[in-house]
Short mmCIF file of C-alpha atoms and ligand atoms in Angstrom, two decimals:
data_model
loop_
_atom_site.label_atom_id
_atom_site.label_comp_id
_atom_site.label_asym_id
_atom_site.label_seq_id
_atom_site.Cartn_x
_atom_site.Cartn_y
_atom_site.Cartn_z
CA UNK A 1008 -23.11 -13.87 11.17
CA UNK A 1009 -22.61 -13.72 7.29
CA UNK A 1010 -19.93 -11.09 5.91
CA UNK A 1011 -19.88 -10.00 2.07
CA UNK A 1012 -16.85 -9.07 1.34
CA UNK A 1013 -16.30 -6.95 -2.45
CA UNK A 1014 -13.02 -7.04 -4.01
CA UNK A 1015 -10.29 -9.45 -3.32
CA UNK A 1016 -7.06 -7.44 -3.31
CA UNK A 1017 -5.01 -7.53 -0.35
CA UNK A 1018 -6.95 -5.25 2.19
CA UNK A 1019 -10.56 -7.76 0.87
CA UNK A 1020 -8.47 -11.24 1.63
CA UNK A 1021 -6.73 -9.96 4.44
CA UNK A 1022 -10.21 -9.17 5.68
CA UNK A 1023 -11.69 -12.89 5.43
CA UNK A 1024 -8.73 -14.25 7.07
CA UNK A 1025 -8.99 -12.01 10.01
CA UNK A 1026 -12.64 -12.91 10.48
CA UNK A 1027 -11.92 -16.30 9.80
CA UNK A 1028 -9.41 -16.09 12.90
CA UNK A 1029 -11.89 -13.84 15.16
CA UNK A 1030 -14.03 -16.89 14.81
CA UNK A 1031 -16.42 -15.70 11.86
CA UNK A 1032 -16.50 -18.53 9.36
CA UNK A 1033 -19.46 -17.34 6.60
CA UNK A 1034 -17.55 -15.15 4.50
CA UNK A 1035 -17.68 -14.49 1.36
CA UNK A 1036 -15.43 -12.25 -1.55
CA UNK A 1037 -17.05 -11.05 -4.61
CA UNK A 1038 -14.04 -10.43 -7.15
CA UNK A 1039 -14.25 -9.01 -9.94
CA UNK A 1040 -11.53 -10.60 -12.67
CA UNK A 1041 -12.11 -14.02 -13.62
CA UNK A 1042 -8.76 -14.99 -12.63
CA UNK A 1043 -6.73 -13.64 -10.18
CA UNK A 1044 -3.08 -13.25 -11.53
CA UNK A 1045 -0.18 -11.88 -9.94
CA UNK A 1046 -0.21 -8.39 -11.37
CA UNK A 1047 1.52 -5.40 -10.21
CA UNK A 1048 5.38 -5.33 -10.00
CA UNK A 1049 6.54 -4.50 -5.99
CA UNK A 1050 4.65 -3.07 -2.75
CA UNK A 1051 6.60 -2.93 0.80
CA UNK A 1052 4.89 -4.02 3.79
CA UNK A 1053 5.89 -2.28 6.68
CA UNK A 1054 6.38 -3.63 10.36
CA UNK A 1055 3.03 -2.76 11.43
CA UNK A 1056 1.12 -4.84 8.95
CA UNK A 1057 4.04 -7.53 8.84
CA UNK A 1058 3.13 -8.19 12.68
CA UNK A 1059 -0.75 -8.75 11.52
CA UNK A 1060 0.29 -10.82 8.90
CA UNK A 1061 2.50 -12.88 11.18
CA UNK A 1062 -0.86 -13.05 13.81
CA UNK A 1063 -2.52 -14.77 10.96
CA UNK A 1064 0.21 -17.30 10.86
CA UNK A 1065 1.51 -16.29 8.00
CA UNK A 1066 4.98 -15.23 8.84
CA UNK A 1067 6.89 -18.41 7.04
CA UNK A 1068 5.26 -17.96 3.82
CA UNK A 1069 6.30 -14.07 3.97
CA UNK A 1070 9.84 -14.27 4.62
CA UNK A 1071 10.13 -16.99 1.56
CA UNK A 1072 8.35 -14.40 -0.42
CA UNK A 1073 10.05 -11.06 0.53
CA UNK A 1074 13.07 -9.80 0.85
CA UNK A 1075 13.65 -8.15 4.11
CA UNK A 1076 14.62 -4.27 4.24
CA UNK A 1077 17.58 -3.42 6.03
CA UNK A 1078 18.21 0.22 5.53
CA UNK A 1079 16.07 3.12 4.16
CA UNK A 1080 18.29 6.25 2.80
CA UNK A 1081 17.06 8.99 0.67
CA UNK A 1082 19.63 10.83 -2.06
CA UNK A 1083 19.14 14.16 -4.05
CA UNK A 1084 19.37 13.98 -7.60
CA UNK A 1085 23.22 14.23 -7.57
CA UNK A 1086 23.17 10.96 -5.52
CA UNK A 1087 24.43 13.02 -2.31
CA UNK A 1088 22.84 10.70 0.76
CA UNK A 1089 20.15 13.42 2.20
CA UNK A 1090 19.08 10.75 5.27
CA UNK A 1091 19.64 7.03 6.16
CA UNK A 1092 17.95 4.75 8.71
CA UNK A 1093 17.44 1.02 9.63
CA UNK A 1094 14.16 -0.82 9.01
CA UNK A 1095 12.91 -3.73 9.90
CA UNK A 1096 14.45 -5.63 13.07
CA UNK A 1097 17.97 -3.58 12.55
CA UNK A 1098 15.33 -0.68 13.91
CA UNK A 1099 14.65 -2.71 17.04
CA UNK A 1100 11.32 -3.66 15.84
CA UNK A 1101 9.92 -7.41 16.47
CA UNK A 1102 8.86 -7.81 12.97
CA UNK A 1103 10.96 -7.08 9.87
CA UNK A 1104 9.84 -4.87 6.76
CA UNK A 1105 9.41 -6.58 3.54
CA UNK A 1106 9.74 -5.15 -0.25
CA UNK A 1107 7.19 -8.21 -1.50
CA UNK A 1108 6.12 -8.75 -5.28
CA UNK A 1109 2.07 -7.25 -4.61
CA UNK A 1110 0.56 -10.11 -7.08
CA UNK A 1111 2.39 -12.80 -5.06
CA UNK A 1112 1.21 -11.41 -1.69
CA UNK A 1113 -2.24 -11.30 -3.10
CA UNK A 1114 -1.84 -15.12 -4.52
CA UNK A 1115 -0.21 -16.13 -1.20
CA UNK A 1116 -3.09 -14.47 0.63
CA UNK A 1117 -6.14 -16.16 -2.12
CA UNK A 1118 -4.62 -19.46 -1.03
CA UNK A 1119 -4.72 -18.88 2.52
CA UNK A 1120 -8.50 -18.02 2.36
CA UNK A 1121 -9.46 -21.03 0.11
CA UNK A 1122 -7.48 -23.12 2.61
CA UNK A 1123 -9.17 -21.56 5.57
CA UNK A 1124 -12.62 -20.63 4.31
CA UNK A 1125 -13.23 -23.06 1.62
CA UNK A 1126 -13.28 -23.10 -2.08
CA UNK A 1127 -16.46 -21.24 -2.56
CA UNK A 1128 -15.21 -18.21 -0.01
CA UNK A 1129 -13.77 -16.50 -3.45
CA UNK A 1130 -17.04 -15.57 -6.21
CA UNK A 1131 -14.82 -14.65 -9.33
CA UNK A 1132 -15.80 -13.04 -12.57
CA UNK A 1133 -18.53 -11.56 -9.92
CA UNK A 1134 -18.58 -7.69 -9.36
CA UNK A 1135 -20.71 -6.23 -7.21
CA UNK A 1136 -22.80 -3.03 -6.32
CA UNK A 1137 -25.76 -1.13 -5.57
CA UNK A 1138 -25.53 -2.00 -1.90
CA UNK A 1139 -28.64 -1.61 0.22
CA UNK A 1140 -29.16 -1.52 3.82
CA UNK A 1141 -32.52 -2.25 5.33
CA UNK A 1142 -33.57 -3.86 8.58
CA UNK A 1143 -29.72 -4.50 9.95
CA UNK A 1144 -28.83 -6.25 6.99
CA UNK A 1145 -27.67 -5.13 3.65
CA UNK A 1146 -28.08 -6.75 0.08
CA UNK A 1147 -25.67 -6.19 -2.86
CA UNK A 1148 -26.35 -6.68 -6.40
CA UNK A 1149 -24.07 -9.15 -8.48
CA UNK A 1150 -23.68 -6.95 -12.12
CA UNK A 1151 -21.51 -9.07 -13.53
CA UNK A 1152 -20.91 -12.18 -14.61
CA UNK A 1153 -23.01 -16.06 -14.01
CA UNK A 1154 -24.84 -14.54 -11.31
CA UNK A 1155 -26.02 -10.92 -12.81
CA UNK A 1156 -28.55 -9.73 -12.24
CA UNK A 1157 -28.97 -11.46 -8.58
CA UNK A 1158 -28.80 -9.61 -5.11
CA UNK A 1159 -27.02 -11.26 -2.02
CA UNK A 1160 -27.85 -10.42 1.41
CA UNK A 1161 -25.15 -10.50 4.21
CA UNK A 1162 -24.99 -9.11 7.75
CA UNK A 1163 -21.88 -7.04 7.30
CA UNK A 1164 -21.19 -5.45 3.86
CA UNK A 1165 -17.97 -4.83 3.60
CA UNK A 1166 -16.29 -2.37 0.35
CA UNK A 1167 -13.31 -3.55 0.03
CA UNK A 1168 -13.09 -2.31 -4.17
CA UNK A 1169 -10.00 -0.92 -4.50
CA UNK A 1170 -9.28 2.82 -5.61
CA UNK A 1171 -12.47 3.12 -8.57
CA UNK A 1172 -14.65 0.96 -5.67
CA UNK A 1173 -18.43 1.00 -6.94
CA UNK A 1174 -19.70 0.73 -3.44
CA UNK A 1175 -18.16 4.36 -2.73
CA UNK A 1176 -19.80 5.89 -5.75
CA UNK A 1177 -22.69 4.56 -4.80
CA UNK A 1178 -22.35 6.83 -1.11
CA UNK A 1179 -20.27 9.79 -2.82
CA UNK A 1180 -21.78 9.25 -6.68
CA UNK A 1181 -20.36 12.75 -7.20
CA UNK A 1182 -16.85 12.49 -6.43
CA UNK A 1183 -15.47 11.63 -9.91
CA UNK A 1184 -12.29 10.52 -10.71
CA UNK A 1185 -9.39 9.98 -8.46
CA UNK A 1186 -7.32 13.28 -7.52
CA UNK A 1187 -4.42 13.74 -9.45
CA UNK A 1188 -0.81 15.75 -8.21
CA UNK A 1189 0.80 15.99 -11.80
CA UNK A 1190 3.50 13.09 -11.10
CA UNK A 1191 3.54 10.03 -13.79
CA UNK A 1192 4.70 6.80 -12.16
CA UNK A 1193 6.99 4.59 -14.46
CA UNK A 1194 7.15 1.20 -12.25
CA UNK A 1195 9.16 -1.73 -13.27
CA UNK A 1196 11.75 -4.90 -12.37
CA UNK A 1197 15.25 -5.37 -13.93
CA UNK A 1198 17.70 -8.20 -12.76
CA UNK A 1199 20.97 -6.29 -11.92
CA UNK A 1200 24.08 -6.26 -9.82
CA UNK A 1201 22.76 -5.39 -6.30
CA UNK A 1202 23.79 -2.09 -5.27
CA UNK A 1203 24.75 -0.53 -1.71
CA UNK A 1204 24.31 -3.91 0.61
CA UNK A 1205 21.94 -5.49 -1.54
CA UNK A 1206 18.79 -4.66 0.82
CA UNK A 1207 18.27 -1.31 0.81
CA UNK A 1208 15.76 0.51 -0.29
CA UNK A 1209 16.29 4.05 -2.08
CA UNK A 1210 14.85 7.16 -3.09
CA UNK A 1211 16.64 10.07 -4.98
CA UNK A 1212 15.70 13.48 -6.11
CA UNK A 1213 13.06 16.14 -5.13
CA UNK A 1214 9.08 17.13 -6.08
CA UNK A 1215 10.03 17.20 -9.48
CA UNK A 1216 11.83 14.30 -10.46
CA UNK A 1217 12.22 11.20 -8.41
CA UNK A 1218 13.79 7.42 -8.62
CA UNK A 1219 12.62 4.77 -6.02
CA UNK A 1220 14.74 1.32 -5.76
CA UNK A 1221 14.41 -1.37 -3.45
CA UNK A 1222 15.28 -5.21 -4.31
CA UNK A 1223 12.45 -7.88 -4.82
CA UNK A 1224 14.74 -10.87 -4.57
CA UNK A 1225 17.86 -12.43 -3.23
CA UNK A 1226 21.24 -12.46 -5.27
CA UNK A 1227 21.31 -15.42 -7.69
CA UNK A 1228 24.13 -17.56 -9.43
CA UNK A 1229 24.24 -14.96 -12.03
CA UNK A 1230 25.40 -11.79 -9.25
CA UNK A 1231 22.20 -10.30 -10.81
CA UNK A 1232 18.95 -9.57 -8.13
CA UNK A 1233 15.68 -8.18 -9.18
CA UNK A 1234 15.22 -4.72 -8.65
CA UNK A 1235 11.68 -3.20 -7.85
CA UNK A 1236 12.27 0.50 -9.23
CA UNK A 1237 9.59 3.64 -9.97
CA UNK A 1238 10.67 6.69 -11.88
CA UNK A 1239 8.47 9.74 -11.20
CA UNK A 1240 8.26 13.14 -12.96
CA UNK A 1241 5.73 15.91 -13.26
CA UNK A 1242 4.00 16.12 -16.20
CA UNK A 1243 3.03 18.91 -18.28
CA UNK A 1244 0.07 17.24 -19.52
CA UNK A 1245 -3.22 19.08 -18.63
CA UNK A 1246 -4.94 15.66 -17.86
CA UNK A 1247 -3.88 12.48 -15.91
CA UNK A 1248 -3.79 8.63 -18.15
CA UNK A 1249 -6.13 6.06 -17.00
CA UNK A 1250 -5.55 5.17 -13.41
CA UNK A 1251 -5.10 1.82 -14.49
CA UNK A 1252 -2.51 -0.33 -12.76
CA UNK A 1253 -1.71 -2.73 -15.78
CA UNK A 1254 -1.31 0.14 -18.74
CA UNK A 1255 2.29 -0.42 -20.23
CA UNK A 1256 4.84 2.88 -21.00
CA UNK A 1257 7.36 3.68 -23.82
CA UNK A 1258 10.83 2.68 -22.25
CA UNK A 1259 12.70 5.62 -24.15
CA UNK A 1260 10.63 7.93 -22.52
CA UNK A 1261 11.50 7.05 -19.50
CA UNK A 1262 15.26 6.64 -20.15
CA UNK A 1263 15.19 9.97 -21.41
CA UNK A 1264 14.31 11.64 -18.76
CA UNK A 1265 16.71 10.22 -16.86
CA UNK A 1266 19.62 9.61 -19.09
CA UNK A 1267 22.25 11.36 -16.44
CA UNK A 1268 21.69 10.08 -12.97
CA UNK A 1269 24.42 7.65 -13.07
CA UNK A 1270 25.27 7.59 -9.25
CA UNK A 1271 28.50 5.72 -9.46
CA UNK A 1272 26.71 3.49 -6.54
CA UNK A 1273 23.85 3.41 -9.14
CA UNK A 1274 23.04 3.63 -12.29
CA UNK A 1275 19.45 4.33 -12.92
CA UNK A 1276 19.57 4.12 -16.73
CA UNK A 1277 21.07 1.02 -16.38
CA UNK A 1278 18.57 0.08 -14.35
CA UNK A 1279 15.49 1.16 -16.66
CA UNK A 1280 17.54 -0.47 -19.74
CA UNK A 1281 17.46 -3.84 -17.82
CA UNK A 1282 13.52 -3.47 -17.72
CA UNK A 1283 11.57 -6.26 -18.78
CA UNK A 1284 8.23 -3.95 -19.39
CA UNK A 1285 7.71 -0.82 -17.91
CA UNK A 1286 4.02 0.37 -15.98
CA UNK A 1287 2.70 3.85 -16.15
CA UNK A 1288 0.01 5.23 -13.60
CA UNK A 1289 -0.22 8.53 -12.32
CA UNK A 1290 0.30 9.13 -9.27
CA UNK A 1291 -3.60 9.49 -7.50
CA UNK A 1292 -5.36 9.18 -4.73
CA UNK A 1293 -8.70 10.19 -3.21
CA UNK A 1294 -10.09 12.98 -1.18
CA UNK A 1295 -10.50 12.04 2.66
CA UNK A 1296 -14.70 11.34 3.22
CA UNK A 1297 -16.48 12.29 6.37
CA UNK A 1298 -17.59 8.78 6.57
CA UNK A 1299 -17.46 4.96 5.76
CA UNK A 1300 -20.26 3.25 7.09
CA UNK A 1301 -23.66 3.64 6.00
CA UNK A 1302 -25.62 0.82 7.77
CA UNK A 1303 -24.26 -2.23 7.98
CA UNK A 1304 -21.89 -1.75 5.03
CA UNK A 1305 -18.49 0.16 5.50
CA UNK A 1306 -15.30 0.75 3.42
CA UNK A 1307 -11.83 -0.68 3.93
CA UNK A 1308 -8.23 -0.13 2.39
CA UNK A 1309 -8.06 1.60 -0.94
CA UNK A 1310 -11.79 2.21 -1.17
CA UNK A 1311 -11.93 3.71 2.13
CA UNK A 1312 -8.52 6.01 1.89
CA UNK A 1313 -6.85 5.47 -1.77
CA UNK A 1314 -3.61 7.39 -0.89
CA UNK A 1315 -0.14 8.48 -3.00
CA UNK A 1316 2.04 5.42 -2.74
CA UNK A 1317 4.74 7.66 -0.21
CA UNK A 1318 5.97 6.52 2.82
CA UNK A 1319 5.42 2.71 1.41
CA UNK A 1320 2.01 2.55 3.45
CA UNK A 1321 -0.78 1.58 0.94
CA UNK A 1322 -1.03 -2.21 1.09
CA UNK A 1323 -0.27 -2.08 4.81
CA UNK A 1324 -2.79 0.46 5.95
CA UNK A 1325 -5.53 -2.04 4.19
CA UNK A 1326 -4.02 -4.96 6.07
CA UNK A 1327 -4.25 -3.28 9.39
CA UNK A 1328 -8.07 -1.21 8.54
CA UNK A 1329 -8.89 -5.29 8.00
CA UNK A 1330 -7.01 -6.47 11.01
CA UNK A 1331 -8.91 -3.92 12.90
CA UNK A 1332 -12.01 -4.67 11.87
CA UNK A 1333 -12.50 -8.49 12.51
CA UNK A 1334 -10.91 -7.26 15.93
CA UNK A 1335 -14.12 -4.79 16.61
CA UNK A 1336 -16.44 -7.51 14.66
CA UNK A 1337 -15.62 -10.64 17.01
CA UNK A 1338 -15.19 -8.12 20.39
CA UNK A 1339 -18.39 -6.08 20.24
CA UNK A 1340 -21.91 -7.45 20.63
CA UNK A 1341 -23.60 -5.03 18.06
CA UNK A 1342 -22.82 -4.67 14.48
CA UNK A 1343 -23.34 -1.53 14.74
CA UNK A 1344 -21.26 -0.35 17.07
CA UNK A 1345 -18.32 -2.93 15.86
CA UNK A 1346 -18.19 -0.87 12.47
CA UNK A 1347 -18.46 2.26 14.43
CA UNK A 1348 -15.64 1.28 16.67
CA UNK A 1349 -13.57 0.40 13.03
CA UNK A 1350 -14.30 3.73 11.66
CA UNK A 1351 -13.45 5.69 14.76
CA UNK A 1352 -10.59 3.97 15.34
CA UNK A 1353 -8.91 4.23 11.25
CA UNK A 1354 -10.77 6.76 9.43
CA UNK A 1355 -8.95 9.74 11.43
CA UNK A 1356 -5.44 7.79 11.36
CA UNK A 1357 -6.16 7.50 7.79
CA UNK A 1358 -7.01 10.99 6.82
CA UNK A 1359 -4.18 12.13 8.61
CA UNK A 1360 -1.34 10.08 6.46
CA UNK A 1361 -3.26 10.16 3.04
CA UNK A 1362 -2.97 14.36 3.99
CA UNK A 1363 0.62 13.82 5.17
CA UNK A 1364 1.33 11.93 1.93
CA UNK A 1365 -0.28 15.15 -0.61
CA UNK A 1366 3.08 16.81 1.01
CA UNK A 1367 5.70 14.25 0.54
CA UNK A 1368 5.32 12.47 3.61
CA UNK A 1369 8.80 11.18 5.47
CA UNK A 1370 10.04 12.54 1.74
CA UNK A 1371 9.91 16.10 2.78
CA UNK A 1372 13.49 16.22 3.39
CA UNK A 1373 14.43 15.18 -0.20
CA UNK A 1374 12.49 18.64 -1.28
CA UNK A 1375 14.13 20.68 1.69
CA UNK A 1376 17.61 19.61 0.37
CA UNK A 1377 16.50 20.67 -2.85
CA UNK A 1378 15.16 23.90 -2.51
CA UNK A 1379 18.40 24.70 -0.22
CA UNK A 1380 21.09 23.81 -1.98
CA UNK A 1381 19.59 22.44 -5.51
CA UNK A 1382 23.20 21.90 -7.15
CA UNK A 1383 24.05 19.59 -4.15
CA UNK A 1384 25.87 19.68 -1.15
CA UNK A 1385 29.28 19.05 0.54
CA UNK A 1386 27.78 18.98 4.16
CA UNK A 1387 23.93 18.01 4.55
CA UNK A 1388 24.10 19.49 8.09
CA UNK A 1389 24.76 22.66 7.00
CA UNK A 1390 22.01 22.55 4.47
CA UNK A 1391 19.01 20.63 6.40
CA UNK A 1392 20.31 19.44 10.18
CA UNK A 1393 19.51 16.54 11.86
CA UNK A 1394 17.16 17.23 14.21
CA UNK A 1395 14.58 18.74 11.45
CA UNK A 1396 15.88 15.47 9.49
CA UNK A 1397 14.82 13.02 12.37
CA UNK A 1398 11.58 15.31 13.33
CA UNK A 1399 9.96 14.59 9.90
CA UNK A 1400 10.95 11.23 10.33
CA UNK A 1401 9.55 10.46 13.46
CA UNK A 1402 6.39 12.18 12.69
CA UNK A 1403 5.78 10.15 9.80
CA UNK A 1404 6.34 6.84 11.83
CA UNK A 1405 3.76 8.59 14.68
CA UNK A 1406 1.21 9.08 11.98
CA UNK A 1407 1.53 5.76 10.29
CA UNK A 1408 1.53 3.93 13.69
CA UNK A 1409 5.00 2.58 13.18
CA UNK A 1410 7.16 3.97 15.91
CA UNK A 1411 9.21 0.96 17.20
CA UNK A 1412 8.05 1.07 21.01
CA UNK A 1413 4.71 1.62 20.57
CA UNK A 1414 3.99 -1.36 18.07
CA UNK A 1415 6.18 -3.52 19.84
CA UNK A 1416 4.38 -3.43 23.14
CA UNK A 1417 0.40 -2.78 21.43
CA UNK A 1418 -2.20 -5.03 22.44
CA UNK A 1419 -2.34 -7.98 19.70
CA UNK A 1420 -5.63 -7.46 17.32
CA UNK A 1421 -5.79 -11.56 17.58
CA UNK A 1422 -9.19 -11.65 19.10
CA UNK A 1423 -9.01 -15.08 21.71
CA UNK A 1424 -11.00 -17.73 20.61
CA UNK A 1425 -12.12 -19.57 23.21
CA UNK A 1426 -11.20 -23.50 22.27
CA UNK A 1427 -13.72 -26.27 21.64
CA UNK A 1428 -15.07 -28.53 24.58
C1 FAD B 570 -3.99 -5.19 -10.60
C2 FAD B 570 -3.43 -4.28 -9.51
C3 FAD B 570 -2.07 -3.98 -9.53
C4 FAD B 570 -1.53 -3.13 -8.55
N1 FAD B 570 -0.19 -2.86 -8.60
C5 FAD B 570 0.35 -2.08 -7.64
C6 FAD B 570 1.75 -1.81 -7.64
O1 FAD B 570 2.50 -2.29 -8.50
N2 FAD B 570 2.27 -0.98 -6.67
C7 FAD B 570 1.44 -0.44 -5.70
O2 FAD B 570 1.93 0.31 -4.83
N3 FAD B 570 0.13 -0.71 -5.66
C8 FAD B 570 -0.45 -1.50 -6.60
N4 FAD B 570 -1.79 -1.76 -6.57
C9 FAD B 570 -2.60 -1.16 -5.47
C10 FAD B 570 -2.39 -1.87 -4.16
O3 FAD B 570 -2.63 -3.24 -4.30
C11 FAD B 570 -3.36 -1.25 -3.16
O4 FAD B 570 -3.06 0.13 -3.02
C12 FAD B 570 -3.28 -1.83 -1.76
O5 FAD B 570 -2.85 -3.15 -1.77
C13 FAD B 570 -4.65 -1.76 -1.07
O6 FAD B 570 -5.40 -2.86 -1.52
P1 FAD B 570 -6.96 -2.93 -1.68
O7 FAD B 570 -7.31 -4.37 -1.45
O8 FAD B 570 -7.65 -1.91 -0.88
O9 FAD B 570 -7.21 -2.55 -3.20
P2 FAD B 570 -6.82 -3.32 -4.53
O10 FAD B 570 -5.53 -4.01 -4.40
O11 FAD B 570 -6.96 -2.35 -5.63
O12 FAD B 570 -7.95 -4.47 -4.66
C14 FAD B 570 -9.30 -4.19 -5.01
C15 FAD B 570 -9.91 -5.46 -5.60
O13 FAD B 570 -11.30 -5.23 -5.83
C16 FAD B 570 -11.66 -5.72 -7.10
N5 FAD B 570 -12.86 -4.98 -7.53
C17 FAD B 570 -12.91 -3.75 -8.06
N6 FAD B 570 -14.20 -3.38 -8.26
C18 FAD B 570 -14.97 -4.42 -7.85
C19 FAD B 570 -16.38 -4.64 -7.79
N7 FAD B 570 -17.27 -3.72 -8.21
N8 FAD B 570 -16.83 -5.83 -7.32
C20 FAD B 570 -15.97 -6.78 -6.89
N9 FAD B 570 -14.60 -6.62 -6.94
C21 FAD B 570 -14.12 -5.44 -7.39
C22 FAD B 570 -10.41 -5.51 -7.94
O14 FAD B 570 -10.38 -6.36 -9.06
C23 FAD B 570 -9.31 -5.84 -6.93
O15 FAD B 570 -9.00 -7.21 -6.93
C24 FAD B 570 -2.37 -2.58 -7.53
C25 FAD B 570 -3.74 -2.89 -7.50
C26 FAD B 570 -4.29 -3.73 -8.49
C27 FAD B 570 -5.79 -4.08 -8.44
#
């Protein structure tokens, strides 16, 4: 069997390496940059995809490259703690949670597939579309680059494009641009004196205003750690910017909006002064679909369910649509009903967290504390008790398919392969 594979972000390469491991050796990514480079600032992978990471035997290489969550606590805009909780193994899971720079994972993950697959697995400077199916097979079209104009025929098709994928116009050609909620996204990194125990990862403030901080590295000689951080507001602008990951922001505006949330604990101007460049994207995702797979081509991670980056689930959601897929491609006899069994297994899971996510997710608290008492609190149980506290929080890990007892005792999606006589 020969799988095309278009786009080689993390939910494409995580994809060849879990076919690779199912036993499926003739794959190949068509990418579209010419060079892959690690771009992006920080992404969190969560237990759940941690474990499938780890099941590719890539655990090590992880842990070097992450820093390890201990504790996830969300603030209102005063810096009043609203809800705290431990992540990662202090949660009782088996894996840990990681805050990870995304353009390392995505190098760390390139090199795994060149090591496993070969040097020729990755086509770059090669995008793709116009996917065809005919006959059980499906052939793709190579617009791009030293091979334009030529079409490649695979067994599996598989869209892994990201959130503008071509090869989910090509099925929805009407849908347009990605759906936008009003919230800019400044993202950045400053190295600065760790705050709380140095592994936490934050979020303060409400709907309207929000600041996200988690660190991306250990302490150094210096006392200083780099500090993943995204400042959100809503914006009165009629229009959305280009969702385009790599656009850069104006630093003052930023700052400006959030000139008093000095937390004592924190100091988030401090911490947007210390920027070395600062992103802007606003914050989009995509309309749920009725379906993915249209022959023997299906979709998978952002081009399948692009989704608001709450709840720290967008990266890890690809890894475990891929995960799940090479499971139901080396178990089931028929393509057919492999890619079936894929889309019936994430595309409702999916739906439901992208939905989840249009109304704040495990975040939902942060806006009950607001509209209750927006000048702040002295006693959050009197404003927004516990159990509707833990509820949302527990519903969120049920719909992301990271409550601690049920990943910790699922079936492994390491399909056996038997071993060579
Ligand atoms: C440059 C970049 C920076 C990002 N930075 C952040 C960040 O800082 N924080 C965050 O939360 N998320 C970020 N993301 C998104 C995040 O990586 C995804 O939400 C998540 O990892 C799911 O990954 P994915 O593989 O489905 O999509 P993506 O990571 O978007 O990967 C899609 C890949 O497909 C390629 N591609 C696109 N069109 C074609 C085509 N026609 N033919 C062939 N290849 C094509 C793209 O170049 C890309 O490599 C970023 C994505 C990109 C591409």
């Amino acid at each position: 069997m020969n799988v095309l594979i278009a786009g080689a972000g993390i939910g494409g390469l995580t994809t060849a390496l879990s076919l690779h491991a199912a036993g499926i050796d003739d794959v190949t990514l068509y990418e579209s940059v010419s060079e892959i480079r690690p771009l992006g600032v920080g992404i969190n992978l969560l237990p759940h995809a941690v474990r499938e990471l780890t099941e590719l035997g890539l655990g090590d290489e992880l842990a070097e490259l992450g820093v390890a969550t201990s504790t996830l606590s969300y603030f209102n805009r005063h810096g009043q703690q609203i809800w705290t909780e431990p992540r990662g193994r202090a949660a009782g899971y088996h894996w840990p949670q990681y805050s990870v720079h995304r353009g390392r994972l995505q190098l760390l993950l390139r090199d795994a597939v060149l090591e496993r697959l070969g040097a020729d697995a990755i086509r770059l400077g090669s995008p793709v579309g116009d996917a065809r199916s005919e006959g059980g097979r499906t052939s793709v079209a190579v617009v791009g680059g030293p091979d334009a104009g030529t079409r490649v025929t695979a067994d599996v098709v598989i869209g892994a494009d990201g959130i503008h994928s071509a090869l989910r116009r090509q099925q929805y050609p009407d849908e347009g641009a990605p759906v936008w909620n009003g919230l800019i996204l400044w993202r950045g990194t400053a190295r600065v004196r760790p705050y709380l125990d140095g592994l936490t990862m934050i979020m303060a403030g409400d709907a309207m205003q929000k600041f996200v901080a988690y660190p991306l590295s250990a302490v150094g000689d210096d006392g200083l750690q780099t500090v993943n951080f995204i400042a959100e507001y809503r914006s009165e602008d009629p229009e959305p910017g280009a969702s385009d990951w790599n656009r850069g922001a104006d630093p003052s505006a930023v700052l400006g909006r959030f000139a008093d949330w000095d937390f004592g604990w924190l100091d988030v101007p401090a911490v947007i002064s210390a920027a070395d460049e600062i992103l802007e994207y606003p914050m989009v995702d995509r309309d749920p679909v009725e379906r993915w797979t249209f022959g023997s081509q299906t979709l998978l991670g952002d081009a399948a369910h692009a989704m608001y980056p709450i709840g720290s689930n967008g990266a890890s959601q690809a890894i475990i649509d891929a995960r799940t897929l090479a499971f139901q491609v080396g178990t089931v006899d028929s393509i057919d009903d492999a890619l079936g069994a894929y889309e019936a297994e994430r595309r409702p899971r999916t739906t439901a967290l992208t939905l989840s996510n249009r109304s704040m997710g495990p975040e939902q608290v942060m806006q009950l504390a607001y509209e209750r008492a927006p000048g702040g609190f002295g006693d959050i149980e009197l404003v927004v008790p516990y159990a509707e506290r833990a509820e949302i929080a527990n519903r969120y890990k049920q719909a992301a398919g990271f409550v601690p007892e049920l990943l910790n005792e699922r079936a492994s999606l390491t399909v056996p392969v038997p071993a060579d006589d």
